[in-house]
mmCIF file of C-alpha atoms in Angstrom:
data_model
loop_
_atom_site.group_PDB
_atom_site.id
_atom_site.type_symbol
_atom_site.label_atom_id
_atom_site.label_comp_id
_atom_site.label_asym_id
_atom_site.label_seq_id
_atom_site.Cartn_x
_atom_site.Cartn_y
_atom_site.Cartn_z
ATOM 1 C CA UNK P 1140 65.183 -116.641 5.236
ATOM 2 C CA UNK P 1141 62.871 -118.406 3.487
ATOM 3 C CA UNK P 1142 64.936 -119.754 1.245
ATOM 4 C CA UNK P 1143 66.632 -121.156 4.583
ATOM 5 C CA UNK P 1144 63.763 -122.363 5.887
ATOM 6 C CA UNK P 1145 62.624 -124.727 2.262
ATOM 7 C CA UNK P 1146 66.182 -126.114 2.590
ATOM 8 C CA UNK P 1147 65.568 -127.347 5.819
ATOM 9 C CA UNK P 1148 62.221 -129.053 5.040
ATOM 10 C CA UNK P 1149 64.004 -130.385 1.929
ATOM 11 C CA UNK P 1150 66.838 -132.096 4.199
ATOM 12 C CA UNK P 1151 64.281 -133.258 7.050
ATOM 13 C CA UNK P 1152 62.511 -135.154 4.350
ATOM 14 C CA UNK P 1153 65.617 -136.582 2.351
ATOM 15 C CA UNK P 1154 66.506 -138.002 5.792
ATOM 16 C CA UNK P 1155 63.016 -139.718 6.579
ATOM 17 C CA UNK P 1156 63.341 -140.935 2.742
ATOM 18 C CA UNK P 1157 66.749 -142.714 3.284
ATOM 19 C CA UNK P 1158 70.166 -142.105 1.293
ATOM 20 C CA UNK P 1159 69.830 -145.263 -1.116
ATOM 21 C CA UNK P 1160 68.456 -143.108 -3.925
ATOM 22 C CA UNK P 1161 68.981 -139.761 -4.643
ATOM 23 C CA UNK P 1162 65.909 -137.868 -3.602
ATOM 24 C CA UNK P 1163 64.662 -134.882 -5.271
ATOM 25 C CA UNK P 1164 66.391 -132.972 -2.365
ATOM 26 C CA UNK P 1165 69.537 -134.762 -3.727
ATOM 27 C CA UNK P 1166 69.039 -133.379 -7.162
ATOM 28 C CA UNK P 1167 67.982 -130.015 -6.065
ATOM 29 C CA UNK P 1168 71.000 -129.854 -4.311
ATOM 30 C CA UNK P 1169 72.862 -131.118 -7.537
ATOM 31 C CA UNK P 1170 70.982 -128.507 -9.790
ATOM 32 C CA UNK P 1171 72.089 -125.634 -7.387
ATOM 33 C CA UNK P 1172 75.335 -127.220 -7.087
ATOM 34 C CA UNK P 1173 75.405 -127.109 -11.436
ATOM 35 C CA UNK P 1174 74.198 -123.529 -11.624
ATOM 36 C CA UNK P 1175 76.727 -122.070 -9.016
ATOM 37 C CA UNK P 1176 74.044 -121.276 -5.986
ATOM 38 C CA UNK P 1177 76.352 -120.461 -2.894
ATOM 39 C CA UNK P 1178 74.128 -120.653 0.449
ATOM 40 C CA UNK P 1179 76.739 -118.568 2.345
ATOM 41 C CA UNK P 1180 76.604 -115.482 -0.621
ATOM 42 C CA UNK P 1181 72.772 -116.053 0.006
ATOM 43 C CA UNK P 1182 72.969 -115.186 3.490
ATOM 44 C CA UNK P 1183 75.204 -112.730 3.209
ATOM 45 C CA UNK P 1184 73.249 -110.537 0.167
ATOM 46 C CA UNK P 1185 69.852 -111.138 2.445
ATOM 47 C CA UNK P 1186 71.906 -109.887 5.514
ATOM 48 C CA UNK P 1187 73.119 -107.063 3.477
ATOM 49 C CA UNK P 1188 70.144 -106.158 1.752
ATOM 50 C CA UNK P 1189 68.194 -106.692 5.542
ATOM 51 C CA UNK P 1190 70.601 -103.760 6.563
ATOM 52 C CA UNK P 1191 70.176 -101.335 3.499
ATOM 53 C CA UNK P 1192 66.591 -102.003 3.554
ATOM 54 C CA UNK P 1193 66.474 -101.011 7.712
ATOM 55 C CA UNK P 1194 68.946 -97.864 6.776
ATOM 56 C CA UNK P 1195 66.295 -97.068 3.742
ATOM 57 C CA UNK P 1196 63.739 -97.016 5.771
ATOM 58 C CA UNK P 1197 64.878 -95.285 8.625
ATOM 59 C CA UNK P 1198 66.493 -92.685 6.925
ATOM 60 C CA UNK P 1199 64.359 -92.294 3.674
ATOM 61 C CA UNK P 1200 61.343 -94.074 3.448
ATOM 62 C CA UNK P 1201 59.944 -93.351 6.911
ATOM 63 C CA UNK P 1202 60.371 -89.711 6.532
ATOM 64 C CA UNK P 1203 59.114 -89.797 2.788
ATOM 65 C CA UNK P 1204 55.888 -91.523 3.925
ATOM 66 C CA UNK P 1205 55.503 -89.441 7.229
ATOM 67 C CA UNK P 1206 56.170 -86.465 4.625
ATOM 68 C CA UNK P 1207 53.515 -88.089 2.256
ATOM 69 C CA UNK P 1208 50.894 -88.582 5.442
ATOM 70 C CA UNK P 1209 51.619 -84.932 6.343
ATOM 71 C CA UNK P 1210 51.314 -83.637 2.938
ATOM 72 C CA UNK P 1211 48.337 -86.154 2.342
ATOM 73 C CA UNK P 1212 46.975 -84.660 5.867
ATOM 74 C CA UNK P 1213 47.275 -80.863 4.312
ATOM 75 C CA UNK P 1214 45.756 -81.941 1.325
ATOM 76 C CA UNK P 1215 42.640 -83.137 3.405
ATOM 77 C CA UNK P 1216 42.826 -80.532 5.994
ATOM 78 C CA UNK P 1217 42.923 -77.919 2.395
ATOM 79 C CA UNK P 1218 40.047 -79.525 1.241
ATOM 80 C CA UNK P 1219 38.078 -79.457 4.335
ATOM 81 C CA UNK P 1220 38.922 -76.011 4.328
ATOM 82 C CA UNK P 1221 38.039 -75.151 1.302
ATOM 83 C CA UNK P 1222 34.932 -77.264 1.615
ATOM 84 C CA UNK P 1223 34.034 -75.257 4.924
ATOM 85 C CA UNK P 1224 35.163 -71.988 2.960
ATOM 86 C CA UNK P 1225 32.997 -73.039 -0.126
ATOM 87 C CA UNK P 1226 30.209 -74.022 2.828
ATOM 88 C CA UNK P 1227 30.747 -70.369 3.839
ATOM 89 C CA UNK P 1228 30.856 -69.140 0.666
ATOM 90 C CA UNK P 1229 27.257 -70.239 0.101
ATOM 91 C CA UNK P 1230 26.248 -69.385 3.433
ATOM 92 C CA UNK P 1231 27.803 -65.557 3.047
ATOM 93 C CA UNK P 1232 26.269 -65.592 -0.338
ATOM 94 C CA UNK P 1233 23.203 -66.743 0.872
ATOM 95 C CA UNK P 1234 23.317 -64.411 3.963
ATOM 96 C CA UNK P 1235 24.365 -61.529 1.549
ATOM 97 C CA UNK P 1236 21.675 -62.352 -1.008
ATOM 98 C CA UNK P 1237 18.991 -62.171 2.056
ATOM 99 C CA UNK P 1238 20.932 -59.139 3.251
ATOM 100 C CA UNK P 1239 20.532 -57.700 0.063
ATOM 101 C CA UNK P 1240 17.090 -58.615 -0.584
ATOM 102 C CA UNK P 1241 16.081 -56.724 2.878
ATOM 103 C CA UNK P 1242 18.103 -53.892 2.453
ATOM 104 C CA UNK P 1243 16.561 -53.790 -1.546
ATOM 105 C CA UNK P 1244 12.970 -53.969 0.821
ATOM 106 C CA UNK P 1245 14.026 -51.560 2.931
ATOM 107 C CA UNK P 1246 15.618 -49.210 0.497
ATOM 108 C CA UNK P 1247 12.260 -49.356 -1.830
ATOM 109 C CA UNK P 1248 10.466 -48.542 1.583
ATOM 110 C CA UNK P 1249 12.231 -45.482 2.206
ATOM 111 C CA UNK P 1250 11.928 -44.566 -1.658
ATOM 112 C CA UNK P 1251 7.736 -44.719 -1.302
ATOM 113 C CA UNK P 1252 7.930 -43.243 1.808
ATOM 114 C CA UNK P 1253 10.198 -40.324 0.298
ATOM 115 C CA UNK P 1254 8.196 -40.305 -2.897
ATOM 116 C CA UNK P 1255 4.753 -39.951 -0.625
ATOM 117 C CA UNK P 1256 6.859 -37.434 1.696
ATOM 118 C CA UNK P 1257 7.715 -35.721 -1.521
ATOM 119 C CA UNK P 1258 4.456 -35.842 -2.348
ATOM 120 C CA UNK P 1259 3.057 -34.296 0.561
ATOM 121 C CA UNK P 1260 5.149 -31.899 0.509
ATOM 122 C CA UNK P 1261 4.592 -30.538 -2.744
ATOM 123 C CA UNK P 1262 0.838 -30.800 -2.359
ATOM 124 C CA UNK P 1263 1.440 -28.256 1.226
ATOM 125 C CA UNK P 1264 3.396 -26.005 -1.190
ATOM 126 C CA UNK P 1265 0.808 -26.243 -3.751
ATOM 127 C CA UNK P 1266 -1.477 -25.406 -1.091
ATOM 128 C CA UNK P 1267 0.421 -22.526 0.767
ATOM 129 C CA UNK P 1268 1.015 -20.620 -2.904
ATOM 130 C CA UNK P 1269 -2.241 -21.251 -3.971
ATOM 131 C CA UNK P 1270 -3.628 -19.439 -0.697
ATOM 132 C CA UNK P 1271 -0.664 -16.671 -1.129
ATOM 133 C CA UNK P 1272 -1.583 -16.144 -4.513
ATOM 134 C CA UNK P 1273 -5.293 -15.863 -3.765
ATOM 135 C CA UNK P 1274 -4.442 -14.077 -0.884
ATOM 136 C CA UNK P 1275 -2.064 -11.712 -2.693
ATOM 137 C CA UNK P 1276 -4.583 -11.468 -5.398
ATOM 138 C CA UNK P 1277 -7.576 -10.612 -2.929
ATOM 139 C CA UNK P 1278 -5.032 -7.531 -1.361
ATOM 140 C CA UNK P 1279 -4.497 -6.632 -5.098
ATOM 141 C CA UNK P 1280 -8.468 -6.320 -5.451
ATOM 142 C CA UNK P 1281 -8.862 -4.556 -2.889
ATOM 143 C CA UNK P 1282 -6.186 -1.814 -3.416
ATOM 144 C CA UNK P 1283 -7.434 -1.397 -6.985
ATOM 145 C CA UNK P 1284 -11.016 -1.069 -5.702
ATOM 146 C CA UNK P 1285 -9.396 1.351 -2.741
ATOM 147 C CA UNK P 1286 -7.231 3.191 -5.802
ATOM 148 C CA UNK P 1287 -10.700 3.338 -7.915
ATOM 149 C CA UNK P 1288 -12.403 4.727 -4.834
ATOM 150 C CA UNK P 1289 -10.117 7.174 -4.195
ATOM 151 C CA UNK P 1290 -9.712 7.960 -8.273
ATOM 152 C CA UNK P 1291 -13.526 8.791 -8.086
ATOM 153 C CA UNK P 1292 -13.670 10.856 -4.821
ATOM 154 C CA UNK P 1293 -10.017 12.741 -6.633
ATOM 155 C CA UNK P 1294 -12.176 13.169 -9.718
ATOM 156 C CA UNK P 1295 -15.811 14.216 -7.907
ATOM 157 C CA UNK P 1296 -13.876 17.055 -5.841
ATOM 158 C CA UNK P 1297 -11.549 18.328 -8.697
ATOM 159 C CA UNK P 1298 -15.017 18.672 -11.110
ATOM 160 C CA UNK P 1299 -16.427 20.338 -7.713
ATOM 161 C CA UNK P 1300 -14.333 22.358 -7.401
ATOM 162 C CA UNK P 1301 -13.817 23.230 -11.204
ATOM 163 C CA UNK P 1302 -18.209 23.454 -10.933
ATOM 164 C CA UNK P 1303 -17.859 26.136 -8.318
ATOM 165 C CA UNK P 1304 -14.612 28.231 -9.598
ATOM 166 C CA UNK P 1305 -16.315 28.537 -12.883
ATOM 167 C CA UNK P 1306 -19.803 29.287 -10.837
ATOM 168 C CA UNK P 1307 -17.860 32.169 -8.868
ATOM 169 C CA UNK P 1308 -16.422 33.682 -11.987
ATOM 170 C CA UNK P 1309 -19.571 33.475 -13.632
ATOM 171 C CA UNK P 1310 -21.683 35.341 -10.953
ATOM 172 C CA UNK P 1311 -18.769 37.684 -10.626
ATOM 173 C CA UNK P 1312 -19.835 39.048 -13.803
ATOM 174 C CA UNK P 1313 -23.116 38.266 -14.080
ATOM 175 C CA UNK P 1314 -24.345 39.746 -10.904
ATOM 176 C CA UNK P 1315 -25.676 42.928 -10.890
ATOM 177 C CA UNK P 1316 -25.633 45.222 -8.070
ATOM 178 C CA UNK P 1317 -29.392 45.159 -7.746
ATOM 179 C CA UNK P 1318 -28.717 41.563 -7.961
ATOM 180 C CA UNK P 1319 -26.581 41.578 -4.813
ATOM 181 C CA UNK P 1320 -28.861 43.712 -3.103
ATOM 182 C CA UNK P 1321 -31.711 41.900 -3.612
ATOM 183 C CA UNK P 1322 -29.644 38.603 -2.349
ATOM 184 C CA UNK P 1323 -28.420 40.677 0.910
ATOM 185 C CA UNK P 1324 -31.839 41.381 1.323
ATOM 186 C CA UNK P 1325 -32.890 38.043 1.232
ATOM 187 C CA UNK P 1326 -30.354 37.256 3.865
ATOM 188 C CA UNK P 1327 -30.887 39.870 5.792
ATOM 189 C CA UNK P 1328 -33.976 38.267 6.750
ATOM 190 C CA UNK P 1329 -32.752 34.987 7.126
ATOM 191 C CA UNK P 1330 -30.053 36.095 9.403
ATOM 192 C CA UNK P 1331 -32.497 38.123 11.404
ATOM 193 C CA UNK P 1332 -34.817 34.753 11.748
ATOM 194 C CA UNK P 1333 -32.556 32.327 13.255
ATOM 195 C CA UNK S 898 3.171 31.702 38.585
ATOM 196 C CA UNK S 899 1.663 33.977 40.751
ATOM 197 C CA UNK S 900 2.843 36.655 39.265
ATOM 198 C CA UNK S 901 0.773 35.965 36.742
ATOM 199 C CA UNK S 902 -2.235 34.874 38.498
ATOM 200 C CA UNK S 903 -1.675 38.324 40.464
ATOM 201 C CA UNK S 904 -1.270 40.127 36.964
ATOM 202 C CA UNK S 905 -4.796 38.247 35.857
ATOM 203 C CA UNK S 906 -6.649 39.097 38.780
ATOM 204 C CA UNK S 907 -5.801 42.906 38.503
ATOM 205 C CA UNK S 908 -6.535 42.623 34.877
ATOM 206 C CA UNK S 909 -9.937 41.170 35.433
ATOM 207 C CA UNK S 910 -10.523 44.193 38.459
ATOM 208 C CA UNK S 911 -9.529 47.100 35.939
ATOM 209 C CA UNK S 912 -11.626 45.548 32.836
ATOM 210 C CA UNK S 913 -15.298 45.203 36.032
ATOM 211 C CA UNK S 914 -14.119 48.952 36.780
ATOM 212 C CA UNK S 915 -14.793 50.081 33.027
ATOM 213 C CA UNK S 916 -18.624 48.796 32.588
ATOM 214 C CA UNK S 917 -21.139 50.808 33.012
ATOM 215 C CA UNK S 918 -24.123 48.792 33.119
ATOM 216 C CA UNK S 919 -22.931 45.416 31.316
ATOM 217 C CA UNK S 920 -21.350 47.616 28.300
ATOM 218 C CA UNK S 921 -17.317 49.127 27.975
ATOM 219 C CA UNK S 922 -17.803 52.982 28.785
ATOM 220 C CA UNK S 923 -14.833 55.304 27.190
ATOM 221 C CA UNK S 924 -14.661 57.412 30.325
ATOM 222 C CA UNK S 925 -14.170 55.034 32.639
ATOM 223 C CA UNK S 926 -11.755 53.321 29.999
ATOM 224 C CA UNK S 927 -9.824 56.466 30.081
ATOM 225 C CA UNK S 928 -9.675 56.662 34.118
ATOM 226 C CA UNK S 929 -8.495 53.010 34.356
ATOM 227 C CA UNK S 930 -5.474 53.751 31.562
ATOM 228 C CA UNK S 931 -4.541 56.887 34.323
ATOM 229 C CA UNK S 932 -4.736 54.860 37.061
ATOM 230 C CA UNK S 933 -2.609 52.318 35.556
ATOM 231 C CA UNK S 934 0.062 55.318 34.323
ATOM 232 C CA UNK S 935 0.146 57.059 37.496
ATOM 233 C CA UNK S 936 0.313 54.291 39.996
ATOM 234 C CA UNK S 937 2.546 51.682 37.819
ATOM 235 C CA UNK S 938 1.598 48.539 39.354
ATOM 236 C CA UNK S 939 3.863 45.200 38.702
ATOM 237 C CA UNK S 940 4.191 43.644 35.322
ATOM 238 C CA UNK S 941 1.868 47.245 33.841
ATOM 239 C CA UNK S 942 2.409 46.038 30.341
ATOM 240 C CA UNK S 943 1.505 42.826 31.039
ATOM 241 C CA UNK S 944 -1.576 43.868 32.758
ATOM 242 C CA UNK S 945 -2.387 46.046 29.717
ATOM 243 C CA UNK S 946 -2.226 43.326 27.244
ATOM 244 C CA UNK S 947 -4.682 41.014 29.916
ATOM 245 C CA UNK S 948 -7.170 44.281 30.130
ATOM 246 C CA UNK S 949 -6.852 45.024 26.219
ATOM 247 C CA UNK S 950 -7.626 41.783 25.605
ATOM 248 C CA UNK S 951 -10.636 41.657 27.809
ATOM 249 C CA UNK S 952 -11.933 44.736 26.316
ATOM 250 C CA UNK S 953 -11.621 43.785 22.721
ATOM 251 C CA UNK S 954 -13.617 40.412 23.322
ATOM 252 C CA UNK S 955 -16.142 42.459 25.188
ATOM 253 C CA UNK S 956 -16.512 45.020 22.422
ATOM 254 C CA UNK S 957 -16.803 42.202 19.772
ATOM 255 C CA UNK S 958 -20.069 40.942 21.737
ATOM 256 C CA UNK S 959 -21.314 43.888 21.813
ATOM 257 C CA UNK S 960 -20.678 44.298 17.900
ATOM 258 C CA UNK S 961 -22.136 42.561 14.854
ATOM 259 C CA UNK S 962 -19.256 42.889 11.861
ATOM 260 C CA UNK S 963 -21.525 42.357 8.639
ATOM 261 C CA UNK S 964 -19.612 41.416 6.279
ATOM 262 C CA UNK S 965 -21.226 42.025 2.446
ATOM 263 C CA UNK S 966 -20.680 42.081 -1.088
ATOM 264 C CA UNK S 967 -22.978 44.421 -2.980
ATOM 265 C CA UNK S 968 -24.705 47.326 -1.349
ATOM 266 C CA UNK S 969 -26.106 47.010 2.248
ATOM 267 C CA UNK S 970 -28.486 50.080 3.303
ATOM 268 C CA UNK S 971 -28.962 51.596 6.775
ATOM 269 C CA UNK S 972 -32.004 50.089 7.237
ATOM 270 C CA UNK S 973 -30.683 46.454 6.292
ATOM 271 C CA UNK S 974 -28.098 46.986 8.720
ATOM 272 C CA UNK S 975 -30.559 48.438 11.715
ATOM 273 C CA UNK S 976 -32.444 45.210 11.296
ATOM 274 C CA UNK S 977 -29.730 43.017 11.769
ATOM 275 C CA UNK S 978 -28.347 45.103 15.154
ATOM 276 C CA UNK S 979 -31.814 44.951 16.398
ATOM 277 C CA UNK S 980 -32.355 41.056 15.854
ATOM 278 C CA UNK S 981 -28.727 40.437 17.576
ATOM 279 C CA UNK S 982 -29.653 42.431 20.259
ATOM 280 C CA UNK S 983 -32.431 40.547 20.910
ATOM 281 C CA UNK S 984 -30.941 36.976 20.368
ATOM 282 C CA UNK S 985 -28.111 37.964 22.426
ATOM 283 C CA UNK S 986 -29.964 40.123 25.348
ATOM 284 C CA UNK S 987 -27.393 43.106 24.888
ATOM 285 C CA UNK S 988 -27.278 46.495 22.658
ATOM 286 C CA UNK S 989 -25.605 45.261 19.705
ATOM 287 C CA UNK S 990 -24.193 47.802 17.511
ATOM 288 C CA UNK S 991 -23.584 46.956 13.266
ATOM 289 C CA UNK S 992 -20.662 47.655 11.532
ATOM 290 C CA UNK S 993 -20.415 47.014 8.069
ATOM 291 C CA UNK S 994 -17.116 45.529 6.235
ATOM 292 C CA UNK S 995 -17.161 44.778 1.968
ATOM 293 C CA UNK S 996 -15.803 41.033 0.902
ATOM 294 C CA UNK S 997 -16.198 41.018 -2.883
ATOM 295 C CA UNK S 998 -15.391 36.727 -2.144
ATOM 296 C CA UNK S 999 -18.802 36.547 -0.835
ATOM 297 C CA UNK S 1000 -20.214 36.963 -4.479
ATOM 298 C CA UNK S 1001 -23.393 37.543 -3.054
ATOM 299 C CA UNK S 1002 -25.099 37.949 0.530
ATOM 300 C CA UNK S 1003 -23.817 38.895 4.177
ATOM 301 C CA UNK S 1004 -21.356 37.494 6.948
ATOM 302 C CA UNK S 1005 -22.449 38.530 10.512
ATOM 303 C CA UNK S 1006 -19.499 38.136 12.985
ATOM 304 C CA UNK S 1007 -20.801 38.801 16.764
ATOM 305 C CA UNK S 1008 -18.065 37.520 19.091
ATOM 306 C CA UNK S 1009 -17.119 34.315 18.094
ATOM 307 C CA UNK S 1010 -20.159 33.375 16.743
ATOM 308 C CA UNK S 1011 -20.370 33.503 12.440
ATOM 309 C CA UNK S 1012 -23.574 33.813 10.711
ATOM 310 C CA UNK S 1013 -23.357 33.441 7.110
ATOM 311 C CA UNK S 1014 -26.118 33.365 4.251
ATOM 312 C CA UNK S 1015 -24.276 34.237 0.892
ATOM 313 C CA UNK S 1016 -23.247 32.492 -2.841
ATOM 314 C CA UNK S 1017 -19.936 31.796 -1.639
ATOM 315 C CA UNK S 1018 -21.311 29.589 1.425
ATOM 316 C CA UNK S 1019 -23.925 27.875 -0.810
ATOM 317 C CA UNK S 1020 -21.149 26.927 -3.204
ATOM 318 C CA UNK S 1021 -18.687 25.540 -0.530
ATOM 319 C CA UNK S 1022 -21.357 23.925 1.108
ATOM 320 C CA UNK S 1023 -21.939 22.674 -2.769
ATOM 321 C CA UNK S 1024 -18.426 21.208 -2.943
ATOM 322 C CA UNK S 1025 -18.445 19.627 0.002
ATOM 323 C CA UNK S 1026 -21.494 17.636 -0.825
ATOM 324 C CA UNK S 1027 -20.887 16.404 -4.009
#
């Protein structure tokens, strides 16, 4: 077409210039002439290739590039996504670190508070055995003092009573009969003074 | 019940009937044991038991059991009957009963009441006080 369109700016000015001389349209036109240039062939190859280039692009490069846009459209939307997701990423990692760092807080909370509970609690049963023991120990006084008591009072009657067998058998042979009579004498008048 | 309340009373009639000024006379002992054989009044050895009871207790005030170990004379024992009999405001009679256990002294029983002065108390009383 544009070829087309030199030619006839070539002839407009060969025509203004006169036909006495050749003009360099003239010997254009001869060089083309020389080398075999058909205008008609011309026509028809840009006609032709005007054709195969509307078929190409209707039926291959259109859809290719539409195809490319797409594709280049899921590459972007990937990469925004994966930009959001990496966006996320740090925000969930940052969430999760100060999730983490509370429930690390939290957790070493409940540790003192279980170590003081713990704490506590042995001191009350440190406490509680220390009072049973003393208690226990107290009761175990006494009952030995009781047992000691009781040893004693055991021990006092037994050498009592041992004190006045022995006495009886004594006197049973010691005594004479003016002994005895001299005792129930002696009584006697006590008996007759109360 | 009343029965024996009935039983009681005629005991307590029959044992009045056989003193003779305060003490138990044998005669009139011996008239209430005929009485009670002839006439055979309800429940009669029940109301013997009652009346021998009765009598018993009232011979035992009216008798000091001296119990002794080693000889006891007459005149020991007249002493005793007459200090009784004046604590007591009653003839007291003496009766005299050995215990060898006594080691030593007298035991004089008048009713219920025990009057003791001998080796054997002064030993258990001893015992008891250590």
């Amino acid at each position: 077409m544009l070829t087309s369109l030199f030619l006839a700016t070539v002839e407009a000015h060969g025509a203004v210039a006169g036909a006495s001389e050749p003009g360099p349209l003239e010997s254009i036109q001869h060089t083309l002439d020389s080398l075999g240039f058909e205008w008609h062939y011309i026509v028809f190859q840009g006609i032709s290739f005007l054709i195969l280039f509307g078929v190409l692009y209707k039926f291959f490069i259109k859809p290719t590039i539409a195809a490319m846009e797409e594709r280049q459209q899921k590459v972007e939307s990937g990469l925004k996504y994966a930009e959001d997701m990496k966006a996320q990423l740090a925000a969930s990692q940052q969430e999760t670190a100060t999730l983490i760092k509370n429930a690390q807080l939290e957790a070493n909370k409940i540790i003192e508070e279980s170590r003081k509970t713990a704490k506590d609690f042995a001191d009350k049963i440190q406490k509680e055995s220390s009072e049973r023991a003393n208690d226990q120990f107290a009761k175990a006084q006494q009952a030995i003092e009781l047992e000691h008591k009781k040893m004693l009072a055991d021990a006092r009657s037994e050498i009592a009573r041992l004190v006045v067998t022995t006495a009886e058998r004594v006197l049973t042979k010691k005594l004479t009969e003016a002994d005895r009579a001299s005792y129930n004498e002696a009584a006697a008048k006590e008996l007759s003074s109360v | 019940m009343a029965a024996n309340k009935k039983t009681q009373q005629l005991a307590r009639q029959l044992f009045k009937l056989s003193l003779v000024d305060g003490r138990i006379s044998a005669e009139r002992v011996t008239g209430v044991l005929g009485y009670v054989e002839k006439l055979q009044p309800a429940h009669p050895l029940a109301v013997l038991k009652i009346y021998q009871r009765l009598v018993a207790t009232e011979l035992a005030k009216s008798q000091a059991v001296v119990e002794h170990a080693g000889a006891v004379s007459d005149s020991l024992l007249q002493t005793i009957a007459a200090s009784m009999t004046k604590k007591y405001g009653r003839a007291i009679t003496a009766s005299t009963r050995a215990n060898p256990k006594l080691l030593a002294g007298l035991r004089v029983r008048v009713g219920d009441d025990v009057y003791e002065s001998s080796v054997s108390a002064q030993l258990g009383t001893l015992a008891a006080s250590v």
